[in-house]
Amino acid sequence: MPTSFLVPPLSYKYRRAWYARPVFYVPAVIVLLLLFAGAIYFALLASQLKAQATTYDLSKLDQMESASVILDRNGKIFGQIYVENRQTIPYDQIPRDLVNAVVATEDSKFYQHGGYDPWGIVRAALKNVTAGHVRQGASTITQQLARNSFSLKERTFRRKLLEIFLAERIEHALGKQKIMELYLNRIYFGGGLYGAEAAARGYFDKPASQMTLTECATLAGLIKSPNRLSPWTDRAAARETRNVVLARMRELGFIDRQRCESAQSTDLLVGDRQSAQGQTYAVDLIRQKVIETVGWDRAMNEGFRIHTTIDADLQKAAEESLRSHLDAAEKHPGYDHQTYAEYAANFRKGHSDSEPRPEYLQGAVIALDNKTGGILALVGGRDFEHNQYDRALQARRPAGTAITPFVFAAAFADGLFPGSIVEDSALDNRAVMIGGRTGILGEWGPESADNRYEGPITAREALAKSKNGATVRIGMEPGVDSVVELMHNAGIKSPLRPYPATFLGSSEVTLAELALAYTIFPNGGMRPNAPHVLESIEEKDGTIWHAERHDGKMEKVIAPEIAYEVHSCLRDVLDHGTGKAARTQFGLKQMDAGGKTGTAYDFTDVLFAGYDSSVTCAVWAGFDKPQRIFRGAFGHDIALPVWVDVMNTAAQHFPAKQIPQPGGLELVNICSKSGLLGTDKCVEQTPNGEVKTTYDELATAAQRPTEPCNVHGGARASFAQELPPSEFPRASLAADTSSVTPVTPKGPTLLAERDPYNAVHATLKLKPAATPAPSASPAAETSEKAVAEEMPDPSKPVLKAQPVQRDDAADAPPADTAAAVPSDSPVEIRRAVPVEAASPAPTPPKVRRAIPVEPSNNDDDTGD
């Protein structure tokens, strides 16, 4: 081979190896320098952040905002006050299944690492690089605790490194058990629930210590995305995530195959979100009172134990009963307003910000401890989330005839008694002005659809049957001022108009005031100072704040004998009066109880207030903007059944006893037709034969009648004539209408300008107006024209309350017969009922007191 082929060319002799070329070692040197600089920077940064980590006060790990717990009178938790809804619990109250579920899903090497997991960080970094963005954080439980405790929220490398050093320091300072305890007390579980205890109570209505494996796995699955995976938001996603947690627990050996499969097949059951949030009218009142006592910051964050007067079972019964009976009222024929369901549907769709104030039928309930005034139950509306206006404490509404027991109490204190005779007949409405300025009172606001005038009746009957005209007449005996003063002394602080309309509840009062006032009847004329709800506030260290001090003293309002007389009448309301459905229809337990229905003019407000020996309860229903509920909406139909439910529940915790009769009362045999002492001649004929008209009535020595009956004949008449005229016993109490000029009807007339009760019943059909005879007066012509205009279809019969002759059924006009206005009750007639022309009315009789006329009432005035 030629030598020239063995010698390499000169150009190859000077070519360098690849690793010695500048294109390699220059970048390599640059990379090494950068790595060296990076290492120095990292070392300096790590040193700086490690030093910074030592500045954090680890004692703050225990300083979590904690909800103040509200306890009922029996120590049962029924609400909370918080900024963050959290209740801290020790490690030994955390179920082992929850700890294992959290370890399985959040940090499987929790018991091996020293605060952070290096391989986990590398694995997460690779996944993030591959994805091009941060997808995985690789945070251990200890790192999450550090981040949530010290608000390390930035998504930066510097924050992550500081978190690692802080976690490492926490691991050295605390044991694994303490770290897990702090973590599970602090972590957010969605739905406004912080910590395992609050989450267990919120989602499952039980303490954390009682959670099942299924429930523990459900909570553990929420940690990664609490709001999105909440069972209140997406039940299917929550169930799927729970099953993944259970499978992971099985892989790690925390549970066996049988427990895993059983838990995965279990239905996901959670409580109502509104109940979990715990914000009700009662809780809101307690929150306000606690803030007044300890201040806002402490009330929200210090974890007090708040002892209250509320009875949780009674509270629940009141809420559920009011809700169900108002739902039923909205389904009644004639109800044509917004319903709760309609408003709630839009509210749940997320339209709460744009939804106006709810216009559905509202209601309120308040129950009081008779002896202390402690609030046992408080419901201020149908849904606190929809509207926070408390209708039990803040709203002033007409009480209707629920106010009348105080009218009778004032009259009995003035010398009358339950056997006194009062006239139940038509009364000129200008004396009262319920619903307008004209017409006849008594056609309006009865407590039953078949109301009838009954003539002279006892005060007991008038109260039990809710007779409006009789109530006004008996109220004028003590006078308006005396009645108003008694109401104020009983606890009604709202302004009461000094006019007879107040006798029938046209003045507005709060439901709480009404309930407090009613306590005088079971308490023997006494009442507590004021309703209250707080008993004490207990701090974590056991220090007790007495939020509201109660000296136990009661205020005297009326004599015990007067209180018992009214109570005996209110007991008759439930036995055979306007509230008899309490026992016959709604199942009121056998107990010594009393109460009174109330229906405001035009069916705008319905009420029932009543009591037993231990508890007084008042119920209201109506609209925030007063309007008719529906025609025929009475207090005994809507409010009474709610009252019965509350009182029946109350009887389980507060047994009702017999209300004692005071020694100053005696039973007196009287005649129900005269109110005087009964005789053997007090007998009347009825279609069923002879009936005695005497009965035993309660009276004090001062009230006790001294004269025998002057109605049923005998020598008593001549004896009565020997008495001075001023001492004649009166068979009835008449209102003073002397200030009203009598008007003689000259043609068909109607009793009222506006009659929502459909009370006028015309039996004579009106014919089309004919050409008047030459002798017809212009007034008569005008009257007939007015009738034709104001009664478009007079042939349609409607109901009318009818006067009857005393108690003689044989002489009573039939129910469908129109009756003339009694001559002793002159009226100004404005609209038409067909009646015969009447002779001029006699001069009205004189009575002790005149009736003032309210000058400023308008047609919207309310009453019963």
Coordinates of N, CA and C in Angstrom, one line a residue, residues 428-625:
D428 N -124.6 51.8 66.3 CA -124.2 52.8 65.4 C -122.7 52.8 65.3
N429 N -122.1 52.5 64.1 CA -120.7 52.4 64.0 C -120.0 53.7 64.1
R430 N -120.7 54.9 64.1 CA -120.1 56.2 64.3 C -119.5 56.2 65.7
A431 N -120.0 55.4 66.6 CA -119.4 55.4 68.0 C -118.1 54.6 68.0
V432 N -117.8 53.8 67.0 CA -116.6 53.0 67.1 C -115.7 53.2 65.8
M433 N -116.3 53.2 64.7 CA -115.6 53.4 63.4 C -114.7 52.3 63.1
I434 N -115.2 51.1 63.0 CA -114.4 49.9 62.5 C -114.7 49.8 61.1
G435 N -113.7 50.0 60.2 CA -113.9 49.8 58.8 C -114.5 50.9 58.1
G436 N -114.9 52.0 58.8 CA -115.6 53.1 58.1 C -116.2 54.0 59.1
R437 N -116.9 55.0 58.6 CA -117.4 56.1 59.5 C -118.9 55.9 59.7
T438 N -119.6 55.0 58.9 CA -121.0 54.9 59.0 C -121.4 53.5 59.1
G439 N -122.7 53.3 59.1 CA -123.2 51.9 59.1 C -123.5 51.4 60.5
I440 N -123.6 50.1 60.7 CA -123.9 49.5 62.0 C -122.8 48.6 62.4
L441 N -122.3 48.8 63.6 CA -121.3 47.8 64.1 C -122.0 46.5 64.5
G442 N -121.4 45.4 64.3 CA -122.0 44.1 64.6 C -122.2 43.3 63.4
E443 N -122.4 44.0 62.2 CA -122.4 43.2 61.0 C -121.0 42.8 60.6
W444 N -120.0 43.5 61.1 CA -118.6 43.4 60.7 C -117.8 42.7 61.7
G445 N -116.9 41.8 61.3 CA -115.9 41.3 62.2 C -116.4 40.2 63.1
P446 N -117.4 39.4 62.8 CA -117.8 38.4 63.8 C -116.7 37.3 63.7
E447 N -116.7 36.4 64.7 CA -115.7 35.3 64.8 C -116.3 34.0 64.2
S448 N -117.4 34.1 63.6 CA -118.0 33.0 62.9 C -118.9 33.4 61.8
A449 N -119.1 32.6 60.8 CA -119.8 33.0 59.6 C -121.3 33.0 59.9
D450 N -121.8 32.4 60.9 CA -123.2 32.4 61.2 C -123.6 33.3 62.4
N451 N -122.9 34.4 62.5 CA -123.1 35.3 63.6 C -124.6 35.8 63.7
R452 N -125.2 35.9 64.9 CA -126.5 36.4 65.0 C -126.6 37.3 66.3
Y453 N -127.4 38.3 66.2 CA -127.7 39.1 67.4 C -128.5 38.2 68.3
E454 N -128.2 38.3 69.6 CA -128.9 37.5 70.6 C -129.6 38.3 71.7
G455 N -129.6 39.6 71.5 CA -130.3 40.4 72.5 C -129.5 40.5 73.8
P456 N -130.2 40.6 74.9 CA -129.5 40.6 76.2 C -128.8 39.3 76.5
I457 N -127.6 39.3 76.8 CA -126.8 38.1 77.1 C -125.9 38.4 78.3
T458 N -125.3 37.4 78.9 CA -124.4 37.7 80.0 C -123.0 38.1 79.4
A459 N -122.2 38.8 80.2 CA -120.9 39.2 79.8 C -120.1 37.9 79.5
R460 N -120.3 36.8 80.2 CA -119.6 35.6 79.9 C -119.8 35.1 78.5
E461 N -121.1 35.1 78.1 CA -121.4 34.7 76.7 C -120.8 35.7 75.7
A462 N -120.9 37.0 76.0 CA -120.4 38.0 75.1 C -118.9 37.8 74.8
L463 N -118.1 37.4 75.8 CA -116.7 37.2 75.6 C -116.4 35.9 75.0
A464 N -117.1 34.8 75.4 CA -116.9 33.5 74.8 C -117.3 33.5 73.4
K465 N -118.3 34.2 73.0 CA -118.8 34.2 71.6 C -118.3 35.3 70.8
S466 N -117.5 36.2 71.4 CA -116.9 37.3 70.7 C -117.9 38.2 70.1
K467 N -118.8 38.8 70.9 CA -119.8 39.7 70.4 C -119.3 41.1 70.4
N468 N -119.3 41.7 69.2 CA -118.6 43.0 69.1 C -119.5 44.1 69.7
G469 N -120.7 44.2 69.4 CA -121.6 45.2 69.9 C -121.6 45.1 71.4
A470 N -121.8 43.9 72.0 CA -121.8 43.8 73.4 C -120.5 44.2 74.1
T471 N -119.4 43.9 73.4 CA -118.1 44.3 73.9 C -117.9 45.8 74.0
V472 N -118.4 46.5 73.0 CA -118.3 48.0 73.0 C -119.1 48.5 74.2
R473 N -120.3 48.0 74.3 CA -121.2 48.5 75.4 C -120.6 48.2 76.8
I474 N -120.1 47.0 77.0 CA -119.5 46.7 78.3 C -118.2 47.5 78.5
G475 N -117.5 47.8 77.5 CA -116.3 48.6 77.6 C -116.5 50.0 78.0
M476 N -117.7 50.5 77.7 CA -118.0 51.9 78.1 C -118.3 52.0 79.5
E477 N -118.6 50.9 80.2 CA -118.8 51.0 81.7 C -117.6 51.5 82.4
P478 N -116.4 50.9 82.3 CA -115.2 51.5 82.9 C -114.7 52.7 82.2
G479 N -115.0 52.7 80.9 CA -114.5 53.8 80.1 C -113.3 53.5 79.3
V480 N -113.0 54.3 78.2 CA -111.9 54.0 77.4 C -110.6 54.2 78.1
D481 N -110.5 55.2 78.9 CA -109.2 55.5 79.6 C -108.9 54.4 80.6
S482 N -109.8 53.8 81.3 CA -109.6 52.7 82.2 C -109.1 51.5 81.5
V483 N -109.7 51.2 80.3 CA -109.3 50.0 79.6 C -107.9 50.2 79.0
V484 N -107.6 51.3 78.5 CA -106.3 51.6 77.9 C -105.2 51.5 79.0
E485 N -105.5 52.1 80.2 CA -104.6 52.0 81.3 C -104.3 50.6 81.7
L486 N -105.3 49.7 81.8 CA -105.1 48.3 82.1 C -104.3 47.6 81.1
M487 N -104.5 47.9 79.8 CA -103.7 47.3 78.8 C -102.2 47.7 78.9
H488 N -102.0 49.0 79.2 CA -100.6 49.4 79.4 C -99.9 48.7 80.6
N489 N -100.7 48.6 81.7 CA -100.2 48.0 82.9 C -99.9 46.5 82.7
A490 N -100.6 45.9 81.7 CA -100.5 44.5 81.4 C -99.2 44.2 80.6
G491 N -98.6 45.3 80.1 CA -97.4 45.1 79.3 C -97.4 45.5 77.9
I492 N -98.6 46.1 77.4 CA -98.7 46.6 76.1 C -98.2 48.0 76.0
K493 N -97.0 48.2 75.5 CA -96.4 49.5 75.5 C -96.6 50.3 74.2
S494 N -97.1 49.6 73.2 CA -97.4 50.3 72.0 C -98.5 51.4 72.3
P495 N -98.5 52.5 71.5 CA -99.6 53.5 71.7 C -100.9 53.0 71.4
L496 N -101.9 53.2 72.2 CA -103.3 52.7 72.0 C -104.2 54.0 71.8
R497 N -104.9 54.0 70.8 CA -105.8 55.2 70.5 C -106.9 55.2 71.5
P498 N -107.2 56.4 72.1 CA -108.2 56.5 73.2 C -109.6 56.6 72.7
Y499 N -110.0 55.6 71.9 CA -111.3 55.6 71.3 C -111.9 54.2 71.4
P500 N -113.2 54.0 71.3 CA -113.8 52.7 71.5 C -113.3 51.7 70.5
A501 N -112.8 52.1 69.3 CA -112.3 51.1 68.4 C -111.2 50.2 69.0
T502 N -110.5 50.8 70.0 CA -109.5 50.0 70.7 C -110.1 48.8 71.4
F503 N -111.4 48.9 71.8 CA -112.0 47.7 72.4 C -112.1 46.5 71.5
L504 N -112.1 46.7 70.2 CA -112.1 45.6 69.3 C -110.8 45.4 68.6
G505 N -109.7 46.0 69.1 CA -108.4 45.6 68.6 C -108.0 46.4 67.4
S506 N -108.4 47.6 67.2 CA -108.0 48.3 66.0 C -106.6 49.0 66.2
S507 N -106.2 49.2 67.5 CA -104.9 49.7 67.8 C -103.9 48.6 67.6
E508 N -102.7 49.0 67.0 CA -101.7 48.1 66.7 C -100.8 47.7 67.9
V509 N -100.5 46.5 68.1 CA -99.6 46.0 69.2 C -98.7 45.0 68.6
T510 N -97.6 44.6 69.3 CA -96.8 43.5 68.9 C -97.3 42.2 69.5
L511 N -96.9 41.1 68.9 CA -97.3 39.8 69.3 C -96.7 39.5 70.7
A512 N -95.5 40.0 70.9 CA -94.8 39.7 72.2 C -95.5 40.5 73.3
E513 N -96.0 41.7 73.0 CA -96.7 42.5 74.0 C -98.0 41.8 74.4
L514 N -98.7 41.3 73.4 CA -100.0 40.6 73.6 C -99.8 39.3 74.5
A515 N -98.7 38.6 74.2 CA -98.5 37.3 74.9 C -98.1 37.7 76.4
L516 N -97.3 38.7 76.6 CA -97.0 39.1 78.0 C -98.2 39.5 78.7
A517 N -99.1 40.3 78.1 CA -100.3 40.8 78.7 C -101.2 39.6 79.1
Y518 N -101.3 38.6 78.3 CA -102.1 37.4 78.6 C -101.6 36.6 79.8
T519 N -100.4 36.8 80.2 CA -99.9 36.0 81.4 C -100.6 36.5 82.7
I520 N -101.3 37.6 82.7 CA -102.0 38.0 83.9 C -103.1 37.1 84.3
F521 N -103.7 36.4 83.3 CA -104.8 35.6 83.6 C -104.4 34.2 84.3
P522 N -103.4 33.5 83.9 CA -103.0 32.3 84.6 C -102.2 32.7 85.9
N523 N -101.6 33.9 86.0 CA -100.8 34.3 87.1 C -101.5 35.0 88.2
G524 N -102.8 35.0 88.2 CA -103.6 35.6 89.2 C -103.4 37.1 89.2
G525 N -103.4 37.7 88.0 CA -103.4 39.2 87.9 C -102.0 39.8 87.9
M526 N -100.9 38.9 88.0 CA -99.5 39.3 88.0 C -98.9 39.0 86.6
R527 N -97.8 39.7 86.3 CA -97.1 39.4 85.1 C -95.6 39.6 85.3
P528 N -94.7 38.8 84.5 CA -93.3 39.1 84.6 C -93.0 40.5 84.1
N529 N -91.8 41.0 84.4 CA -91.4 42.3 84.0 C -91.4 42.5 82.5
A530 N -90.7 41.6 81.8 CA -90.6 41.7 80.4 C -90.1 40.3 79.8
P531 N -90.4 40.0 78.6 CA -89.8 38.8 78.0 C -88.3 38.9 77.9
H532 N -87.6 37.8 78.1 CA -86.2 37.8 77.9 C -85.8 36.4 77.4
V533 N -84.6 36.3 76.8 CA -84.1 35.1 76.2 C -82.8 34.6 76.7
L534 N -81.9 35.4 77.2 CA -80.6 35.0 77.7 C -80.7 34.7 79.2
E535 N -80.0 33.6 79.6 CA -79.8 33.3 81.0 C -78.4 33.6 81.4
S536 N -77.4 33.1 80.7 CA -76.0 33.4 81.1 C -75.1 33.1 79.9
I537 N -73.9 33.6 79.9 CA -72.9 33.4 78.9 C -71.6 32.8 79.6
E538 N -71.2 31.6 79.1 CA -70.1 30.9 79.8 C -68.9 31.0 78.8
E539 N -67.7 31.5 79.4 CA -66.5 31.5 78.6 C -65.8 30.1 78.6
K540 N -64.8 29.9 77.8 CA -64.1 28.6 77.7 C -63.5 28.2 79.0
D541 N -63.0 29.2 79.8 CA -62.4 28.9 81.1 C -63.4 28.8 82.2
G542 N -64.7 28.8 81.9 CA -65.8 28.6 82.9 C -66.3 29.9 83.5
T543 N -65.8 31.0 83.2 CA -66.3 32.3 83.7 C -67.7 32.5 83.2
I544 N -68.6 32.9 84.1 CA -70.0 33.1 83.8 C -70.4 34.6 83.7
W545 N -71.0 34.9 82.6 CA -71.6 36.3 82.5 C -73.1 36.1 82.7
H546 N -73.6 36.8 83.6 CA -75.1 36.8 83.7 C -75.6 38.0 82.7
A547 N -76.0 37.5 81.6 CA -76.3 38.5 80.5 C -77.6 39.3 80.9
E548 N -78.6 38.7 81.5 CA -79.8 39.4 81.8 C -80.2 38.9 83.3
R549 N -80.1 39.8 84.2 CA -80.4 39.5 85.6 C -81.9 39.6 85.8
H550 N -82.5 38.6 86.4 CA -83.9 38.6 86.7 C -84.1 38.4 88.2
D551 N -84.8 39.4 88.8 CA -85.0 39.3 90.2 C -86.2 38.4 90.6
G552 N -86.9 37.9 89.7 CA -88.1 37.1 89.9 C -89.3 37.8 90.4
K553 N -89.2 39.1 90.5 CA -90.4 39.9 90.9 C -91.4 40.0 89.8
M554 N -92.7 40.0 90.2 CA -93.7 40.2 89.2 C -94.5 41.4 89.5
E555 N -95.1 42.0 88.4 CA -95.9 43.2 88.6 C -97.4 42.9 88.7
K556 N -98.0 43.5 89.6 CA -99.5 43.3 89.8 C -100.2 44.3 88.8
V557 N -101.2 43.7 88.2 CA -102.0 44.4 87.2 C -103.4 44.5 87.6
I558 N -104.0 43.4 88.0 CA -105.4 43.4 88.5 C -105.5 42.4 89.6
A559 N -106.6 42.5 90.3 CA -106.8 41.6 91.5 C -106.9 40.2 91.0
P560 N -106.5 39.2 91.8 CA -106.6 37.8 91.4 C -108.0 37.3 91.1
E561 N -109.0 37.9 91.8 CA -110.4 37.5 91.6 C -110.8 37.9 90.2
I562 N -110.4 39.1 89.7 CA -110.8 39.6 88.4 C -110.1 38.7 87.3
A563 N -108.8 38.4 87.6 CA -108.0 37.6 86.6 C -108.7 36.2 86.5
Y564 N -109.2 35.6 87.6 CA -109.8 34.3 87.5 C -111.2 34.4 86.8
E565 N -111.9 35.5 87.0 CA -113.2 35.6 86.3 C -113.0 35.6 84.8
V566 N -112.0 36.4 84.4 CA -111.7 36.5 82.9 C -111.2 35.1 82.4
H567 N -110.4 34.5 83.3 CA -109.9 33.1 82.9 C -111.1 32.2 82.7
S568 N -112.0 32.2 83.6 CA -113.2 31.3 83.5 C -113.9 31.5 82.2
C569 N -114.0 32.8 81.7 CA -114.7 33.1 80.4 C -113.8 32.6 79.3
L570 N -112.5 32.8 79.4 CA -111.6 32.3 78.3 C -111.5 30.8 78.2
R571 N -111.8 30.1 79.3 CA -111.9 28.7 79.3 C -113.1 28.3 78.5
D572 N -114.2 29.1 78.7 CA -115.4 28.8 77.9 C -115.2 29.0 76.4
V573 N -114.3 29.9 76.0 CA -114.0 30.1 74.6 C -113.5 28.8 74.0
L574 N -112.7 28.0 74.7 CA -112.2 26.7 74.2 C -113.2 25.6 74.4
D575 N -114.1 25.7 75.3 CA -115.0 24.6 75.6 C -116.2 24.7 74.6
H576 N -116.8 25.9 74.4 CA -118.0 26.0 73.5 C -118.1 27.4 72.9
G577 N -117.0 28.2 72.9 CA -117.0 29.5 72.2 C -116.3 29.4 70.9
T578 N -115.8 30.6 70.5 CA -115.2 30.7 69.2 C -113.9 29.8 69.0
G579 N -113.3 29.3 70.1 CA -112.2 28.5 70.0 C -112.4 27.0 70.3
K580 N -113.7 26.6 70.2 CA -114.1 25.2 70.5 C -113.4 24.2 69.6
A581 N -113.0 24.6 68.4 CA -112.3 23.7 67.5 C -111.0 23.2 68.1
A582 N -110.4 23.9 69.0 CA -109.2 23.5 69.7 C -109.3 22.1 70.2
R583 N -110.5 21.8 70.8 CA -110.7 20.5 71.4 C -111.4 19.5 70.4
T584 N -112.4 20.0 69.7 CA -113.2 19.1 68.9 C -112.5 18.8 67.5
Q585 N -111.6 19.6 67.1 CA -111.0 19.4 65.7 C -109.5 19.3 65.8
F586 N -108.8 20.1 66.6 CA -107.4 20.1 66.5 C -106.7 19.3 67.6
G587 N -107.4 18.7 68.6 CA -106.8 17.8 69.5 C -106.1 18.4 70.7
L588 N -106.6 19.5 71.2 CA -106.0 20.1 72.4 C -106.1 19.1 73.6
K589 N -105.0 18.8 74.3 CA -105.1 17.9 75.4 C -105.9 18.4 76.5
Q590 N -106.4 17.5 77.4 CA -107.2 18.0 78.5 C -106.4 18.7 79.5
M591 N -106.6 20.0 79.6 CA -105.8 20.8 80.5 C -106.6 22.0 80.8
D592 N -106.3 22.6 82.0 CA -107.0 23.9 82.3 C -106.4 25.0 81.5
A593 N -107.0 25.4 80.5 CA -106.4 26.4 79.6 C -107.5 27.4 79.2
G594 N -107.1 28.6 78.7 CA -108.0 29.6 78.2 C -107.3 30.3 77.0
G595 N -108.1 31.0 76.2 CA -107.6 31.7 75.1 C -108.6 32.5 74.4
K596 N -108.2 33.2 73.4 CA -109.2 34.1 72.6 C -108.7 34.2 71.2
T597 N -109.7 34.0 70.3 CA -109.5 34.2 68.9 C -109.4 35.7 68.6
G598 N -108.9 36.0 67.4 CA -108.9 37.4 66.9 C -108.9 37.4 65.4
T599 N -109.8 38.2 64.9 CA -109.8 38.4 63.4 C -110.0 39.9 63.1
A600 N -109.0 40.5 62.5 CA -109.1 41.9 62.2 C -110.1 42.2 61.1
Y601 N -110.5 43.4 61.0 CA -111.5 43.8 60.0 C -111.1 43.4 58.6
D602 N -112.0 42.8 57.8 CA -111.7 42.4 56.4 C -110.7 41.3 56.3
F603 N -110.6 40.5 57.4 CA -109.8 39.3 57.4 C -108.3 39.5 57.0
T604 N -107.8 40.6 57.5 CA -106.4 41.0 57.2 C -105.4 40.3 58.1
D605 N -105.8 40.1 59.4 CA -104.9 39.6 60.4 C -105.8 38.6 61.2
V606 N -105.2 37.4 61.5 CA -105.8 36.4 62.3 C -104.9 36.0 63.5
L607 N -105.5 35.9 64.6 CA -104.6 35.6 65.8 C -105.3 34.6 66.7
F608 N -104.5 34.0 67.6 CA -105.0 33.3 68.8 C -104.0 33.5 69.9
A609 N -104.4 33.9 71.0 CA -103.6 34.0 72.2 C -104.2 33.2 73.3
G610 N -103.4 32.4 74.0 CA -103.9 31.6 75.1 C -102.8 31.1 76.0
Y611 N -103.2 30.3 77.0 CA -102.3 29.9 78.0 C -102.8 28.6 78.7
D612 N -101.9 28.0 79.5 CA -102.3 27.1 80.6 C -101.5 27.6 81.8
S613 N -101.4 26.8 82.9 CA -100.8 27.3 84.1 C -99.3 27.7 83.9
S614 N -98.6 27.1 82.9 CA -97.2 27.2 82.8 C -96.8 28.1 81.6
V615 N -97.5 28.0 80.5 CA -97.0 28.6 79.3 C -98.1 29.5 78.7
T616 N -97.7 30.6 78.1 CA -98.6 31.5 77.3 C -98.1 31.6 75.9
C617 N -98.9 31.5 74.9 CA -98.5 31.5 73.5 C -99.4 32.3 72.7
A618 N -98.9 33.1 71.8 CA -99.7 33.9 70.9 C -99.2 33.6 69.5
V619 N -100.2 33.6 68.6 CA -99.9 33.2 67.2 C -100.6 34.3 66.3
W620 N -99.9 34.7 65.2 CA -100.4 35.7 64.3 C -100.2 35.2 62.9
A621 N -101.1 35.5 62.0 CA -100.8 35.3 60.5 C -101.5 36.5 59.8
G622 N -100.8 36.8 58.7 CA -101.3 37.9 57.8 C -100.2 38.3 56.8
F623 N -100.3 39.4 56.2 CA -99.4 39.9 55.2 C -98.6 41.0 55.7
D624 N -97.3 41.2 55.3 CA -96.5 42.3 55.7 C -97.2 43.6 55.3
K625 N -97.8 43.6 54.1 CA -98.6 44.7 53.6 C -100.1 44.3 53.8

